[in-house]
Amino acid sequence: MESVSVWEKVWQEVRSGLVSSVGAEAILFPIDTLKLQQQVYGGSAALVAKRLLEKQGLGGLYKGLLGRLIQTITSNVGFFVWQTVFVQLSLRQLQVHEPGCQKLGTIAALVVNMLAQQFNRILTTPFDVVANVNQADPASRGFFSTFLRLARTGGVQELWRGLPVALLLSLNPALMFTLVGKLSDLIKVLRGHGTSSHLSSTDMFWISGVSKAVATLLTYPLIRAKAVIQTTGGNHLGLWGMLAQIVGQSGWLGLYQGVWIMSYKTVLFNSLMMARSLFKLAPTN
């Protein structure tokens, strides 16, 4: 009976993930396009926008939308599937020693979220690579055409390029969702409500926005390195080689090239989903 309830919960996460992630990504896609162009090719946000509009027109802001939606669905839904499974398995183990335990502690929640994201990255990195190349390359003929081209020219290694950096970046969403859970509980306590009470959509908008901003700022050099490796094929350099190349070309501030436009996009993306209360968080104390 327990296994049924777990998989019912997984299905709820999958269904909510499909609706919220696709909706938020479609709304914010032009920002995502500018973000990726700035991360890979450099320049100010205004210069990137001017360059893109001159070469591709307004349609360029939506180039690669289908591929990005596919990547968004697989990434977000996959994470919540693994998160739900690992949370439930962890709670079962805890309840053996602490009957009645219903929530994970801070460290346990962070570890579970990181583990869920690690599994998710391994399975979904090819979607991320193909979506990035398809979106950034003006000559790309579409998501599936790009997938076949990369697979034929570079094989499995080409589709999974940047995976080590992606695995390190498991800390980003894990940190975000842990912060969201903890900030939510803190606000409930400060208001004199129990941690089992519910917060408003406005509360969740700001809580998730702050949490994602903190996680993004702490991990952004890795985020930019991953974007460049996956989009341009700099896998042979490795993480440290790519970071050194970025610093050599743009200085230390180059590690944060595009951080502000990405912050706007990621904060709005996660806040839109959280505000609609479509995603469930890992249980925390």
XYZ file of C-alpha atoms in Angstrom:
285
model
C 0.000 0.000 0.000
C 2.918 2.320 0.801
C 4.415 1.784 -2.645
C 1.122 2.828 -4.219
C 1.057 6.089 -2.270
C 4.655 6.825 -3.265
C 3.938 6.382 -6.961
C 0.742 8.389 -6.688
C 2.879 11.188 -5.278
C 5.400 10.768 -8.101
C 2.595 11.053 -10.672
C 1.348 14.248 -9.005
C 4.856 15.733 -9.303
C 5.140 14.691 -12.959
C 1.767 16.201 -13.838
C 2.506 19.455 -12.021
C 5.958 19.599 -13.549
C 4.608 19.317 -17.076
C 2.172 22.191 -16.617
C 4.291 24.648 -14.650
C 7.692 24.135 -16.275
C 6.370 24.380 -19.836
C 4.257 27.437 -19.071
C 7.018 29.328 -17.268
C 9.673 28.463 -19.863
C 7.489 29.532 -22.795
C 6.731 32.882 -21.157
C 10.370 33.612 -20.331
C 12.029 32.064 -23.393
C 13.236 35.350 -24.993
C 15.140 36.079 -21.771
C 16.621 32.581 -21.896
C 17.795 33.172 -25.466
C 19.572 36.399 -24.518
C 21.054 34.695 -21.463
C 22.561 31.844 -23.468
C 23.918 34.176 -26.166
C 25.590 36.336 -23.521
C 27.058 33.353 -21.673
C 28.547 31.822 -24.810
C 29.530 34.825 -26.929
C 29.940 37.589 -24.333
C 29.039 41.259 -24.545
C 26.504 43.316 -22.621
C 22.844 42.329 -22.567
C 22.004 45.331 -24.776
C 24.723 44.404 -27.291
C 23.590 40.778 -27.360
C 19.971 41.815 -27.987
C 21.005 44.256 -30.740
C 23.213 41.663 -32.428
C 20.499 38.993 -32.298
C 17.733 41.255 -33.621
C 19.902 42.527 -36.485
C 20.816 39.010 -37.628
C 17.621 37.067 -36.946
C 14.865 39.579 -36.215
C 12.228 39.074 -33.527
C 11.929 35.426 -34.503
C 15.456 34.900 -33.242
C 14.222 35.415 -29.690
C 12.107 32.282 -30.035
C 14.532 30.132 -32.027
C 14.867 26.721 -30.391
C 11.741 27.051 -28.241
C 10.535 23.491 -28.889
C 13.907 22.015 -27.992
C 14.130 24.075 -24.826
C 10.646 22.968 -23.779
C 11.654 19.336 -24.272
C 14.759 19.910 -22.147
C 12.758 21.764 -19.501
C 10.170 18.998 -19.235
C 12.727 16.215 -18.914
C 14.881 18.146 -16.453
C 12.191 19.465 -14.113
C 9.927 16.439 -14.180
C 12.878 14.090 -13.817
C 14.142 15.962 -10.780
C 10.824 15.804 -8.973
C 10.415 12.116 -9.747
C 13.796 11.285 -8.239
C 13.261 13.741 -5.382
C 9.950 12.147 -4.425
C 11.391 8.640 -4.583
C 14.478 9.471 -2.502
C 12.525 11.489 0.068
C 10.074 8.654 0.614
C 12.857 6.059 0.856
C 14.750 8.254 3.335
C 11.659 8.793 5.466
C 11.024 5.058 5.600
C 14.543 4.483 6.904
C 14.198 7.277 9.469
C 10.858 5.957 10.674
C 12.487 2.633 11.524
C 14.523 4.446 14.194
C 12.156 7.365 14.845
C 8.524 6.240 14.480
C 6.252 9.099 13.483
C 9.017 11.108 11.778
C 7.428 12.989 8.854
C 10.153 15.412 7.735
C 13.841 15.412 6.851
C 16.332 17.655 8.594
C 18.270 20.372 6.755
C 21.358 18.294 5.943
C 19.319 15.231 5.004
C 17.083 17.311 2.711
C 20.128 18.866 1.006
C 21.740 15.457 0.446
C 18.500 13.957 -0.895
C 17.971 16.877 -3.277
C 21.572 16.643 -4.513
C 21.262 12.896 -5.053
C 18.025 13.369 -6.987
C 19.649 15.974 -9.195
C 22.722 13.782 -9.797
C 20.563 10.966 -11.156
C 18.558 13.458 -13.171
C 21.629 15.099 -14.754
C 23.066 11.777 -15.886
C 19.860 10.938 -17.734
C 19.003 14.384 -19.133
C 22.361 15.966 -20.074
C 21.927 15.064 -23.794
C 18.686 17.080 -23.880
C 20.502 20.053 -22.341
C 23.418 19.839 -24.783
C 21.186 19.554 -27.850
C 18.860 22.345 -26.672
C 21.824 24.696 -26.108
C 23.428 24.002 -29.487
C 20.084 24.252 -31.294
C 19.221 27.526 -29.585
C 22.610 29.239 -29.974
C 23.475 28.181 -33.540
C 21.679 30.314 -36.185
C 22.271 27.574 -38.774
C 20.647 24.851 -36.680
C 17.771 23.021 -38.387
C 15.898 22.063 -35.243
C 16.196 20.032 -32.059
C 15.973 16.547 -33.569
C 18.243 17.415 -36.492
C 20.815 18.781 -34.040
C 20.534 15.646 -31.918
C 21.272 13.404 -34.915
C 24.142 15.615 -36.085
C 25.869 15.582 -32.702
C 25.336 11.842 -32.292
C 26.798 11.110 -35.741
C 29.806 13.408 -35.449
C 30.782 12.835 -31.823
C 28.822 9.875 -30.555
C 27.877 9.384 -26.922
C 30.726 11.556 -25.652
C 29.441 14.526 -27.636
C 25.915 14.209 -26.250
C 27.147 14.006 -22.663
C 29.731 16.780 -22.883
C 29.878 18.926 -19.795
C 28.441 16.151 -17.605
C 31.085 16.486 -14.820
C 30.263 20.192 -14.468
C 26.545 19.418 -14.607
C 26.966 16.946 -11.755
C 28.762 19.573 -9.673
C 25.876 21.926 -10.373
C 23.529 19.528 -8.630
C 24.279 21.755 -5.657
C 22.335 24.631 -7.255
C 18.758 23.264 -7.308
C 19.432 21.199 -4.201
C 20.474 24.352 -2.352
C 17.499 26.270 -3.746
C 14.847 23.766 -2.685
C 16.447 23.327 0.722
C 16.434 27.111 1.237
C 12.816 27.336 0.091
C 11.759 24.718 2.613
C 13.686 26.322 5.459
C 12.578 29.888 4.697
C 8.969 28.713 4.438
C 9.137 27.069 7.856
C 10.867 30.134 9.339
C 8.149 32.501 8.106
C 5.430 30.212 9.450
C 7.108 30.138 12.863
C 7.609 33.924 12.908
C 3.917 34.374 12.149
C 2.966 32.005 14.935
C 1.676 29.273 12.631
C 2.694 25.638 12.681
C 5.025 24.322 9.979
C 2.120 22.294 8.586
C 0.204 25.469 7.645
C 0.187 26.852 4.097
C 1.778 30.029 2.731
C 0.187 32.284 0.127
C 1.245 32.409 -3.520
C 2.829 35.813 -2.876
C 4.899 34.378 -0.038
C 6.091 31.518 -2.223
C 6.965 33.922 -5.050
C 9.371 35.900 -2.868
C 10.736 32.931 -0.928
C 11.577 30.980 -4.068
C 12.960 34.095 -5.768
C 15.389 34.833 -2.933
C 16.397 31.173 -2.661
C 17.141 30.860 -6.371
C 19.064 34.151 -6.436
C 21.352 32.959 -3.636
C 21.904 29.563 -5.276
C 22.618 31.159 -8.667
C 25.152 33.683 -7.354
C 27.050 31.004 -5.434
C 27.374 28.648 -8.401
C 27.378 30.949 -11.452
C 31.012 30.447 -12.611
C 30.212 26.742 -12.958
C 26.963 27.575 -14.759
C 28.755 29.708 -17.350
C 31.505 27.129 -17.853
C 28.885 24.433 -18.455
C 27.007 26.575 -20.986
C 30.176 27.264 -22.986
C 31.364 23.633 -22.883
C 27.994 22.230 -23.943
C 27.332 24.804 -26.653
C 30.759 25.205 -28.270
C 32.228 21.751 -27.631
C 35.007 22.769 -25.245
C 34.830 19.440 -23.435
C 38.547 18.759 -24.040
C 39.467 21.690 -21.789
C 37.614 20.384 -18.764
C 36.159 22.594 -16.052
C 39.367 24.215 -14.833
C 40.666 24.723 -18.353
C 37.417 26.415 -19.377
C 37.406 28.644 -16.289
C 41.032 29.614 -17.003
C 40.156 30.394 -20.624
C 37.249 32.612 -19.572
C 39.442 34.487 -17.075
C 42.188 34.857 -19.695
C 39.781 36.316 -22.244
C 37.529 38.440 -20.030
C 39.220 38.734 -16.631
C 37.794 37.519 -13.346
C 34.539 39.373 -13.926
C 34.103 37.243 -17.031
C 33.186 34.353 -14.755
C 29.988 36.271 -14.007
C 29.252 37.330 -17.598
C 25.482 37.089 -18.000
C 24.750 36.550 -14.313
C 22.173 39.320 -14.054
C 20.051 38.332 -17.034
C 20.207 34.712 -15.899
C 19.200 35.755 -12.388
C 16.143 37.565 -13.738
C 15.165 34.545 -15.799
C 15.762 31.839 -13.212
C 14.224 33.778 -10.333
C 11.095 34.544 -12.371
C 10.929 30.962 -13.669
C 11.053 29.350 -10.244
C 8.902 32.015 -8.626
C 6.146 31.531 -11.209
C 6.064 27.814 -10.506
C 6.213 28.152 -6.736
C 3.605 30.914 -6.660
C 1.145 28.618 -8.392
C 1.860 26.006 -5.708
C 2.321 23.398 -8.418
C 5.544 21.946 -7.103
C 5.866 20.177 -3.777
C 9.026 20.646 -1.699
C 11.103 18.040 0.035
C 9.795 17.752 3.612
C 12.023 19.583 6.089
C 11.970 20.438 9.788
